[in-house]
Amino acid sequence: AQKITQTQPGMFVQEKEAVTLDCTYDTSDQSYGLFWYKQPSSGEMIFLIYQGSYDEQNATEGRYSLNFQKARKSANLVISASQLGDSAMYFCACLRSGGSYIPTFGRGTSLIVHP
Amino acid sequence: SQTIHQWPATLVQPVGSPLSLECTVEGTSNPNLYWYRQAAGRGLQLLFYSVGIGQISSEVPQNLSASRPQDRQFILSSKKLLLSDSGFYLCAWSEGRGRQPQHFGDGTRLSIL
């Protein structure tokens, strides 16, 4: 079974600064994918970024990057130049290969961006 | 491009009444479909998922049921709602193969009175 741990229930950051949201995972699979989602107060879940377990380079999508450290089983999300609109819940998830269609989600981290 | 529609956005129902939430996906075929429930301030709880028409897997025993009458239609139902059914319900889809992300609908806020 997989497990996702997000140890930060809440984070605060000043606008325009960078922030790192932690995610560690526990899986015995060799092939898997890691995902980050954003959930604003309106409720919709928005896919942000994906990292494959065999990808050698860290994934980047605009202001989002994923700090992937496979040996430590961590997949931290880095948001650069924070904006007020980044205030939301952020969820980390893991999906193993080999026929599983069900990702395992962490409990989420609440990010508040201060002006 | 693919889109997912979920309705209604908000629903207030009395205890014991029936429920039907609908979700449709456009722009793709044979998607994996999911129903999640999220209690206030909590994570996602997977309720049902489907990998094809008529194929429904239940993750949690409850008084809810799901059906997939068409390839891109997923329905969450109940014959008699309980107070504990209150919550935020999210429908999602993903590509059928590989490590693909899920794409979510806007959600339904269900309040049981």
CSV table of C-alpha atoms in Angstrom, one decimal, chain A residues 39-95:
chain,number,residue,atom,x,y,z
A,39,GLN,CA,-7.8,23.4,-4.3
A,40,PRO,CA,-8.9,27.1,-3.9
A,41,SER,CA,-11.7,28.0,-1.5
A,42,SER,CA,-14.2,27.6,-4.4
A,43,GLY,CA,-13.6,23.8,-4.2
A,44,GLU,CA,-12.4,22.7,-7.6
A,45,MET,CA,-9.2,20.6,-7.7
A,46,ILE,CA,-6.7,21.8,-10.2
A,47,PHE,CA,-3.8,19.6,-11.5
A,48,LEU,CA,-0.5,21.5,-11.2
A,49,ILE,CA,2.4,19.3,-12.0
A,50,TYR,CA,3.6,15.7,-12.5
A,51,GLN,CA,6.8,13.8,-11.9
A,52,GLY,CA,7.5,10.3,-13.1
A,53,SER,CA,9.7,8.0,-10.9
A,54,TYR,CA,12.1,7.5,-13.8
A,55,ASP,CA,12.3,11.2,-14.8
A,56,GLU,CA,15.9,12.4,-14.2
A,57,GLN,CA,15.0,16.0,-14.2
A,58,ASN,CA,12.7,17.8,-11.8
A,59,ALA,CA,9.4,18.8,-13.4
A,60,THR,CA,8.6,22.5,-13.9
A,61,GLU,CA,5.4,24.2,-14.9
A,62,GLY,CA,5.7,28.0,-14.9
A,63,ARG,CA,6.1,29.1,-11.3
A,64,TYR,CA,5.7,25.5,-10.0
A,65,SER,CA,8.6,23.1,-9.7
A,66,LEU,CA,8.8,19.8,-8.1
A,67,ASN,CA,11.9,19.0,-6.0
A,68,PHE,CA,12.1,15.3,-6.5
A,69,GLN,CA,14.5,13.4,-4.3
A,70,LYS,CA,14.0,9.7,-5.1
A,71,ALA,CA,16.3,8.2,-2.5
A,72,ARG,CA,14.6,10.3,0.3
A,73,LYS,CA,11.2,9.6,-1.2
A,74,SER,CA,10.2,13.2,-1.2
A,75,ALA,CA,8.5,15.3,-3.8
A,76,ASN,CA,8.2,18.8,-2.5
A,77,LEU,CA,6.4,21.5,-4.5
A,78,VAL,CA,8.2,24.8,-4.9
A,79,ILE,CA,6.1,27.9,-5.8
A,80,SER,CA,8.2,30.8,-6.8
A,81,ALA,CA,7.2,34.4,-6.7
A,82,SER,CA,4.0,33.7,-4.7
A,83,GLN,CA,0.8,35.5,-5.6
A,84,LEU,CA,-2.3,36.2,-3.6
A,85,GLY,CA,-4.2,33.8,-5.8
A,86,ASP,CA,-1.9,31.0,-4.7
A,87,SER,CA,-3.7,30.9,-1.4
A,88,ALA,CA,-5.4,27.4,-1.4
A,89,MET,CA,-5.1,23.9,-0.2
A,90,TYR,CA,-2.4,21.8,-1.9
A,91,PHE,CA,-2.5,18.1,-2.2
A,92,CYS,CA,0.2,15.6,-3.1
A,93,ALA,CA,-0.7,12.3,-4.7
A,94,CYS,CA,1.0,9.1,-5.9
A,95,LEU,CA,-0.1,6.7,-8.5
